[in-house]
Amino acid sequence: MSATIQSIEAVLVDIPTIRPHKLSMTTMGVQSMVIVRMKDSNGLEGLGEATTIGGLAYGAESPESVKLTIDTYFGPQLIGQSAENINTLRVMLNRSTRGNNLARSAIETALLDLQGKRLNRSVADLLGGAVHRHIPVLWTLASGDTAKDIEEARGLIETRRHCDFKLKIGSRRLMDDVRHVAAIKEAVGESASVRVDVNQAWDEATAAKGMAELQAAGIDLVEQPTPMKDYAALVRLSNKFHLPILADEAVADAKDMYALAAAGFSGAVAMKIAKAGGPMRALEQASVAQAAGIGLYGGTLLEGTIGSVASLHAWSTLETLHWGTEMFGPLLMKDDIVVKPLSFHDHGVDLPEGPGLGIELDEDKLTYYRRQA
Ligand SMILES: [Mg+2]
């Protein structure tokens, strides 16, 4: 049954978040996603998602620019092509377009979903098969209010939804952040792992002081303390402290991972399908990290269910996720655009069953949350 790509639609969707989500560069009250709907000549549909944080606050692509890239560049190249050889299509797009990894990730996801539905196999099967079907997921405490964050953490520990927590810091004075983090760690004690994400907000000297304080407070991991391309600082800090560093914005793909590892970095990497340009490209990065002895962590750009599930299929194929994942994006949103939401329980989430991503769109919800032109 041969199949050609018939149509590609990129839909902007805005869903409010359950609470303000405070990061060093912005505070989010709504999440905007680009949902890709790719139809083939057999009438099957592949879904993909590209999402970022706070418009252009986080990176160079915005939801609006992702839609434009897909509508104007990727769509016309892909329509009419055979949908059956994903690698050929990836090579074609790599030759014609630089960067734009968020848009690329949504397209790669839709191609995998379509291929899986055609072959009646899951996306994880297409990637070699799932090693794990229940994937650990942490929660981010990002209200910015210490008492509220402690209450939220205690509730989640009690219901066994999460036992690992990440705190977004870096927008306040260093010692205010340190007191906030230390108070939360003290409140949850040994029952929970507490990590921080600085989102590049510190210079090296501030990071050195901050890491010394956080190490003393019993924090387990510090994510991207210094600016993204300041590799030398990240390497020096990783050599100076036994508190490990999680490289996030610094490393998008396999080549970045190689460069940072070759410079002497030790620690861990936050893989994101959006940064890398798709689930397959994120796994290429995982291979480089593993070869360099760098720990793996499944990261999110706060994607909704479609993007989170695409990531989960990729992470499920990895033997060891040293630091688990943060695929909680759907829980941060007030509503969902899929028929069956993900099942979060026992400190993790279940990998959906069924062909492709194993996700079905809720057309009414999509219509409701779709941005009006
Ligand atoms: Mg991060």
Short mmCIF file of C-alpha atoms and ligand atoms in Angstrom, two decimals:
data_model
loop_
_atom_site.label_atom_id
_atom_site.label_comp_id
_atom_site.label_asym_id
_atom_site.label_seq_id
_atom_site.Cartn_x
_atom_site.Cartn_y
_atom_site.Cartn_z
CA MET A 1 0.00 0.00 0.00
CA SER A 2 2.02 2.98 -1.22
CA ALA A 3 1.29 6.36 0.30
CA THR A 4 2.06 9.92 -0.69
CA ILE A 5 1.73 13.02 1.47
CA GLN A 6 -1.46 14.84 0.48
CA SER A 7 -1.73 17.76 2.88
CA ILE A 8 0.00 19.37 5.86
CA GLU A 9 -1.82 21.77 8.14
CA ALA A 10 -0.17 23.72 10.98
CA VAL A 11 -2.74 24.82 13.58
CA LEU A 12 -2.01 27.37 16.34
CA VAL A 13 -3.62 26.35 19.64
CA ASP A 14 -3.63 28.37 22.89
CA ILE A 15 -4.42 26.64 26.21
CA PRO A 16 -4.32 28.45 29.59
CA THR A 17 -1.98 27.07 32.27
CA ILE A 18 -3.28 25.95 35.69
CA ARG A 19 -1.15 28.63 37.42
CA PRO A 20 1.41 31.25 36.44
CA HIS A 21 4.60 29.34 35.51
CA LYS A 22 7.55 31.51 36.52
CA LEU A 23 10.92 31.12 34.76
CA SER A 24 14.01 33.32 34.85
CA MET A 25 13.12 34.86 31.45
CA THR A 26 9.30 35.06 31.55
CA THR A 27 6.11 34.08 33.36
CA MET A 28 3.66 31.94 31.37
CA GLY A 29 -0.13 32.08 31.74
CA VAL A 30 -0.96 30.35 28.50
CA GLN A 31 0.78 27.74 26.38
CA SER A 32 0.76 28.15 22.60
CA MET A 33 1.32 25.08 20.47
CA VAL A 34 1.57 24.37 16.77
CA ILE A 35 -0.25 21.14 15.94
CA VAL A 36 0.73 19.52 12.65
CA ARG A 37 -1.85 17.42 10.79
CA MET A 38 -0.27 15.48 7.93
CA LYS A 39 -2.61 13.45 5.72
CA ASP A 40 -1.57 10.76 3.23
CA SER A 41 -3.20 9.32 0.11
CA ASN A 42 -4.68 6.43 2.13
CA GLY A 43 -6.61 8.80 4.35
CA LEU A 44 -4.36 8.28 7.39
CA GLU A 45 -3.30 11.24 9.49
CA GLY A 46 0.01 11.81 11.29
CA LEU A 47 0.16 14.28 14.20
CA GLY A 48 3.06 16.41 15.37
CA GLU A 49 3.58 19.29 17.76
CA ALA A 50 5.98 22.20 18.12
CA THR A 51 5.82 24.24 21.29
CA THR A 52 8.10 26.72 22.96
CA ILE A 53 8.15 28.82 26.10
CA GLY A 54 6.78 32.36 26.14
CA GLY A 55 6.83 33.29 22.43
CA LEU A 56 10.43 34.30 21.71
CA ALA A 57 11.46 34.51 25.39
CA TYR A 58 13.14 31.09 25.33
CA GLY A 59 14.58 30.64 21.85
CA ALA A 60 14.78 31.82 18.27
CA GLU A 61 11.54 30.16 17.08
CA SER A 62 8.05 31.28 18.07
CA PRO A 63 4.77 29.39 17.51
CA GLU A 64 3.94 31.86 14.74
CA SER A 65 7.33 31.40 13.01
CA VAL A 66 7.02 27.61 13.25
CA LYS A 67 3.66 27.79 11.47
CA LEU A 68 5.13 30.06 8.79
CA THR A 69 8.12 27.73 8.24
CA ILE A 70 5.82 24.72 7.84
CA ASP A 71 3.23 26.50 5.66
CA THR A 72 5.77 28.24 3.41
CA TYR A 73 8.80 25.92 3.25
CA PHE A 74 8.33 22.38 4.63
CA GLY A 75 4.77 21.79 3.43
CA PRO A 76 5.29 22.55 -0.28
CA GLN A 77 8.45 20.36 -0.35
CA LEU A 78 6.79 17.40 1.32
CA ILE A 79 3.39 17.37 -0.41
CA GLY A 80 3.36 14.81 -3.23
CA GLN A 81 6.39 12.92 -1.85
CA SER A 82 6.24 9.29 -0.78
CA ALA A 83 5.51 9.18 2.96
CA GLU A 84 7.18 5.80 3.40
CA ASN A 85 10.87 6.67 3.71
CA ILE A 86 11.32 9.11 6.58
CA ASN A 87 15.10 9.23 6.27
CA THR A 88 14.91 10.38 2.63
CA LEU A 89 12.54 13.18 3.63
CA ARG A 90 14.78 14.18 6.55
CA VAL A 91 17.78 14.41 4.21
CA MET A 92 15.72 16.54 1.80
CA LEU A 93 14.72 18.98 4.55
CA ASN A 94 18.26 19.05 5.98
CA ARG A 95 19.57 20.10 2.57
CA SER A 96 16.94 22.77 1.97
CA THR A 97 16.61 24.34 5.42
CA ARG A 98 18.95 25.31 8.24
CA GLY A 99 17.93 25.49 11.88
CA ASN A 100 14.19 25.69 12.60
CA ASN A 101 14.43 22.60 14.77
CA LEU A 102 11.05 23.10 16.43
CA ALA A 103 9.28 23.02 13.07
CA ARG A 104 11.52 20.11 12.00
CA SER A 105 10.61 18.17 15.15
CA ALA A 106 6.86 18.58 14.54
CA ILE A 107 7.29 17.32 10.97
CA GLU A 108 9.47 14.36 11.98
CA THR A 109 6.91 13.44 14.64
CA ALA A 110 4.01 13.58 12.15
CA LEU A 111 5.97 11.40 9.69
CA LEU A 112 6.66 8.82 12.43
CA ASP A 113 3.02 8.83 13.57
CA LEU A 114 1.85 8.36 9.99
CA GLN A 115 4.36 5.57 9.34
CA GLY A 116 3.35 3.81 12.55
CA LYS A 117 -0.34 4.00 11.68
CA ARG A 118 0.35 2.63 8.19
CA LEU A 119 2.45 -0.29 9.52
CA ASN A 120 0.31 -0.82 12.63
CA ARG A 121 3.35 -0.34 14.88
CA SER A 122 4.00 2.20 17.63
CA VAL A 123 6.52 5.01 17.17
CA ALA A 124 8.69 3.31 19.83
CA ASP A 125 8.60 0.14 17.68
CA LEU A 126 9.82 2.17 14.69
CA LEU A 127 12.69 3.42 16.89
CA GLY A 128 13.70 -0.13 17.80
CA GLY A 129 11.21 -0.91 20.56
CA ALA A 130 10.34 0.31 24.06
CA VAL A 131 12.56 -0.90 26.92
CA HIS A 132 10.26 0.81 29.47
CA ARG A 133 6.50 1.43 29.43
CA HIS A 134 6.26 3.50 32.64
CA ILE A 135 8.57 6.53 32.49
CA PRO A 136 9.52 8.61 35.55
CA VAL A 137 8.29 12.23 35.53
CA LEU A 138 9.21 15.03 37.93
CA TRP A 139 7.19 18.16 38.67
CA THR A 140 8.28 21.79 38.48
CA LEU A 141 7.43 24.02 41.42
CA ALA A 142 7.32 27.44 39.78
CA SER A 143 4.78 29.58 41.61
CA GLY A 144 7.69 31.61 43.02
CA ASP A 145 6.07 31.49 46.50
CA THR A 146 7.90 29.27 49.03
CA ALA A 147 4.87 28.30 51.16
CA LYS A 148 2.71 27.57 48.10
CA ASP A 149 5.47 25.46 46.54
CA ILE A 150 5.91 23.42 49.74
CA GLU A 151 2.17 22.79 49.96
CA GLU A 152 2.08 21.74 46.30
CA ALA A 153 5.06 19.38 46.76
CA ARG A 154 3.59 17.75 49.88
CA GLY A 155 0.29 17.08 48.10
CA LEU A 156 2.05 15.46 45.15
CA ILE A 157 4.25 13.28 47.38
CA GLU A 158 1.18 12.14 49.34
CA THR A 159 -0.73 11.09 46.21
CA ARG A 160 2.44 9.47 44.77
CA ARG A 161 2.10 11.53 41.58
CA HIS A 162 5.67 12.88 41.84
CA CYS A 163 8.67 12.42 44.14
CA ASP A 164 11.20 14.55 42.23
CA PHE A 165 10.90 18.34 42.00
CA LYS A 166 12.56 21.01 39.92
CA LEU A 167 12.56 24.65 41.00
CA LYS A 168 12.85 27.48 38.51
CA ILE A 169 15.24 30.09 39.91
CA GLY A 170 17.49 32.90 38.67
CA SER A 171 15.11 35.85 38.41
CA ARG A 172 15.67 36.99 42.03
CA ARG A 173 18.75 37.88 44.07
CA LEU A 174 20.96 34.85 44.58
CA MET A 175 20.51 34.47 48.33
CA ASP A 176 16.72 34.95 48.05
CA ASP A 177 16.69 32.04 45.60
CA VAL A 178 18.97 29.95 47.84
CA ARG A 179 16.71 30.51 50.89
CA HIS A 180 13.62 29.58 48.81
CA VAL A 181 15.23 26.36 47.54
CA ALA A 182 16.73 25.36 50.91
CA ALA A 183 13.36 25.84 52.66
CA ILE A 184 11.63 23.56 50.16
CA LYS A 185 14.35 20.90 50.42
CA GLU A 186 14.13 21.00 54.20
CA ALA A 187 10.33 20.67 54.09
CA VAL A 188 10.28 17.63 51.76
CA GLY A 189 13.39 16.02 53.28
CA GLU A 190 14.93 12.80 52.01
CA SER A 191 11.62 11.60 50.52
CA ALA A 192 12.13 13.80 47.47
CA SER A 193 14.85 14.82 45.06
CA VAL A 194 15.06 18.60 44.62
CA ARG A 195 16.80 20.12 41.62
CA VAL A 196 17.01 23.68 40.28
CA ASP A 197 16.91 25.19 36.80
CA VAL A 198 18.62 28.57 36.47
CA ASN A 199 17.84 28.96 32.75
CA GLN A 200 21.20 30.70 32.05
CA ALA A 201 20.55 33.55 34.50
CA TRP A 202 23.91 33.52 36.37
CA ASP A 203 27.41 34.58 35.37
CA GLU A 204 30.21 32.20 36.33
CA ALA A 205 31.09 33.90 39.62
CA THR A 206 27.44 33.96 40.75
CA ALA A 207 27.09 30.33 39.65
CA ALA A 208 30.14 29.29 41.71
CA LYS A 209 28.68 30.90 44.84
CA GLY A 210 25.20 29.58 44.05
CA MET A 211 26.40 26.02 43.48
CA ALA A 212 28.35 26.02 46.77
CA GLU A 213 25.20 27.10 48.63
CA LEU A 214 22.94 24.64 46.78
CA GLN A 215 25.39 21.78 47.34
CA ALA A 216 25.31 22.52 51.08
CA ALA A 217 21.49 22.60 51.03
CA GLY A 218 21.30 19.04 49.64
CA ILE A 219 20.16 19.91 46.11
CA ASP A 220 20.74 17.07 43.63
CA LEU A 221 21.21 18.81 40.27
CA VAL A 222 21.73 22.32 38.84
CA GLU A 223 20.37 22.93 35.37
CA GLN A 224 22.03 25.39 32.96
CA PRO A 225 23.41 27.89 35.50
CA THR A 226 25.32 29.99 32.93
CA PRO A 227 24.62 31.35 29.38
CA MET A 228 24.03 28.74 26.69
CA LYS A 229 27.17 29.09 24.57
CA ASP A 230 29.54 29.73 27.50
CA TYR A 231 30.92 26.18 27.30
CA ALA A 232 34.14 27.02 29.16
CA ALA A 233 32.24 28.21 32.24
CA LEU A 234 30.02 25.12 32.24
CA VAL A 235 33.08 22.86 32.00
CA ARG A 236 34.93 24.69 34.80
CA LEU A 237 31.87 24.57 37.08
CA SER A 238 31.31 20.88 36.35
CA ASN A 239 34.90 20.16 37.38
CA LYS A 240 34.72 22.29 40.53
CA PHE A 241 31.66 20.82 42.30
CA HIS A 242 30.38 17.33 43.03
CA LEU A 243 26.85 18.78 42.61
CA PRO A 244 26.21 17.73 38.98
CA ILE A 245 25.23 20.16 36.22
CA LEU A 246 22.47 19.43 33.73
CA ALA A 247 23.27 21.03 30.37
CA ASP A 248 20.08 22.24 28.69
CA GLU A 249 20.12 25.32 26.46
CA ALA A 250 23.87 24.68 25.79
CA VAL A 251 23.19 21.49 23.83
CA ALA A 252 20.58 21.17 21.11
CA ASP A 253 21.80 18.17 19.14
CA ALA A 254 24.46 15.47 18.84
CA LYS A 255 27.12 17.88 17.55
CA ASP A 256 26.67 20.25 20.51
CA MET A 257 26.84 17.29 22.85
CA TYR A 258 30.10 16.14 21.29
CA ALA A 259 31.63 19.64 21.52
CA LEU A 260 30.72 20.05 25.21
CA ALA A 261 31.89 16.54 26.12
CA ALA A 262 35.14 17.01 24.21
CA ALA A 263 35.73 20.26 26.15
CA GLY A 264 35.71 18.22 29.37
CA PHE A 265 32.14 18.61 30.63
CA SER A 266 30.85 16.00 33.03
CA GLY A 267 27.30 15.80 34.33
CA ALA A 268 24.05 15.27 32.48
CA VAL A 269 22.11 16.47 29.44
CA ALA A 270 18.48 17.51 29.02
CA MET A 271 17.43 16.01 25.70
CA LYS A 272 14.48 17.66 23.97
CA ILE A 273 12.98 16.54 20.69
CA ALA A 274 12.24 20.20 19.87
CA LYS A 275 15.84 21.33 20.41
CA ALA A 276 17.28 18.41 18.47
CA GLY A 277 14.82 18.56 15.55
CA GLY A 278 12.77 15.44 16.25
CA PRO A 279 12.67 12.18 18.20
CA MET A 280 15.23 10.46 15.93
CA ARG A 281 17.67 13.36 16.20
CA ALA A 282 17.26 13.48 19.99
CA LEU A 283 18.26 9.81 20.16
CA GLU A 284 21.40 10.58 18.10
CA GLN A 285 22.30 13.04 20.86
CA ALA A 286 21.62 10.37 23.50
CA SER A 287 24.15 8.07 21.82
CA VAL A 288 26.89 10.73 21.95
CA ALA A 289 26.10 11.51 25.61
CA GLN A 290 26.18 7.82 26.54
CA ALA A 291 29.54 7.35 24.80
CA ALA A 292 30.91 10.31 26.79
CA GLY A 293 29.59 9.06 30.13
CA ILE A 294 27.08 11.91 30.43
CA GLY A 295 23.78 11.14 32.17
CA LEU A 296 20.47 11.32 30.30
CA TYR A 297 17.35 13.29 31.18
CA GLY A 298 14.17 13.59 29.11
CA GLY A 299 13.45 17.32 28.83
CA THR A 300 10.39 19.30 27.73
CA LEU A 301 9.62 22.65 26.17
CA LEU A 302 6.31 22.30 28.01
CA GLU A 303 4.72 20.51 25.10
CA GLY A 304 1.11 19.35 25.26
CA THR A 305 0.17 15.69 24.97
CA ILE A 306 1.22 15.14 21.35
CA GLY A 307 4.75 16.52 21.78
CA SER A 308 5.13 14.88 25.19
CA VAL A 309 4.08 11.48 23.82
CA ALA A 310 6.47 11.81 20.86
CA SER A 311 9.24 12.41 23.41
CA LEU A 312 8.10 9.49 25.59
CA HIS A 313 8.28 7.09 22.64
CA ALA A 314 11.91 8.15 22.14
CA TRP A 315 12.87 8.05 25.84
CA SER A 316 11.18 4.62 26.24
CA THR A 317 13.79 3.09 23.94
CA LEU A 318 16.71 4.11 26.21
CA GLU A 319 17.93 1.58 28.76
CA THR A 320 18.78 4.15 31.44
CA LEU A 321 17.37 7.62 32.00
CA HIS A 322 19.73 8.59 34.83
CA TRP A 323 17.68 11.62 35.90
CA GLY A 324 14.22 10.57 34.67
CA THR A 325 12.13 13.05 32.68
CA GLU A 326 10.03 16.18 32.99
CA MET A 327 7.27 15.25 30.55
CA PHE A 328 4.59 16.94 32.67
CA GLY A 329 3.55 19.59 30.11
CA PRO A 330 -0.03 18.29 29.76
CA LEU A 331 -0.52 18.56 33.55
CA LEU A 332 0.39 22.24 33.46
CA MET A 333 -2.47 23.02 31.07
CA LYS A 334 -6.10 23.52 32.06
CA ASP A 335 -7.40 21.34 29.24
CA ASP A 336 -6.27 18.96 26.50
CA ILE A 337 -6.99 18.51 22.79
CA VAL A 338 -6.77 14.70 22.80
CA VAL A 339 -9.56 12.20 23.47
CA LYS A 340 -7.64 10.20 26.08
CA PRO A 341 -5.21 12.18 28.25
CA LEU A 342 -2.00 10.58 29.51
CA SER A 343 -2.10 8.57 32.73
CA PHE A 344 0.25 10.06 35.35
CA HIS A 345 0.65 7.90 38.48
CA ASP A 346 3.31 6.39 40.74
CA HIS A 347 5.91 9.06 39.97
CA GLY A 348 5.65 8.57 36.25
CA VAL A 349 3.52 8.23 33.13
CA ASP A 350 2.42 5.28 30.99
CA LEU A 351 3.53 5.09 27.37
CA PRO A 352 0.32 5.07 25.28
CA GLU A 353 -0.55 1.86 23.43
CA GLY A 354 -1.57 1.54 19.81
CA PRO A 355 -0.17 2.37 16.38
CA GLY A 356 1.85 5.55 15.83
CA LEU A 357 1.87 7.86 18.82
CA GLY A 358 -1.26 6.17 20.20
CA ILE A 359 -3.04 9.53 20.40
CA GLU A 360 -6.41 10.65 19.02
CA LEU A 361 -7.32 14.32 18.53
CA ASP A 362 -10.49 15.71 20.14
CA GLU A 363 -11.84 17.72 17.21
CA ASP A 364 -14.26 19.80 19.34
CA LYS A 365 -11.52 20.82 21.75
CA LEU A 366 -9.17 21.61 18.89
CA THR A 367 -11.80 23.86 17.33
CA TYR A 368 -12.41 25.54 20.70
CA TYR A 369 -8.75 26.31 21.47
CA ARG A 370 -7.63 26.98 17.90
CA ARG A 371 -6.41 30.56 17.46
CA GLN A 372 -8.74 32.64 15.32
CA ALA A 373 -6.94 34.36 12.47
MG MG B 1 15.86 23.90 31.41
#
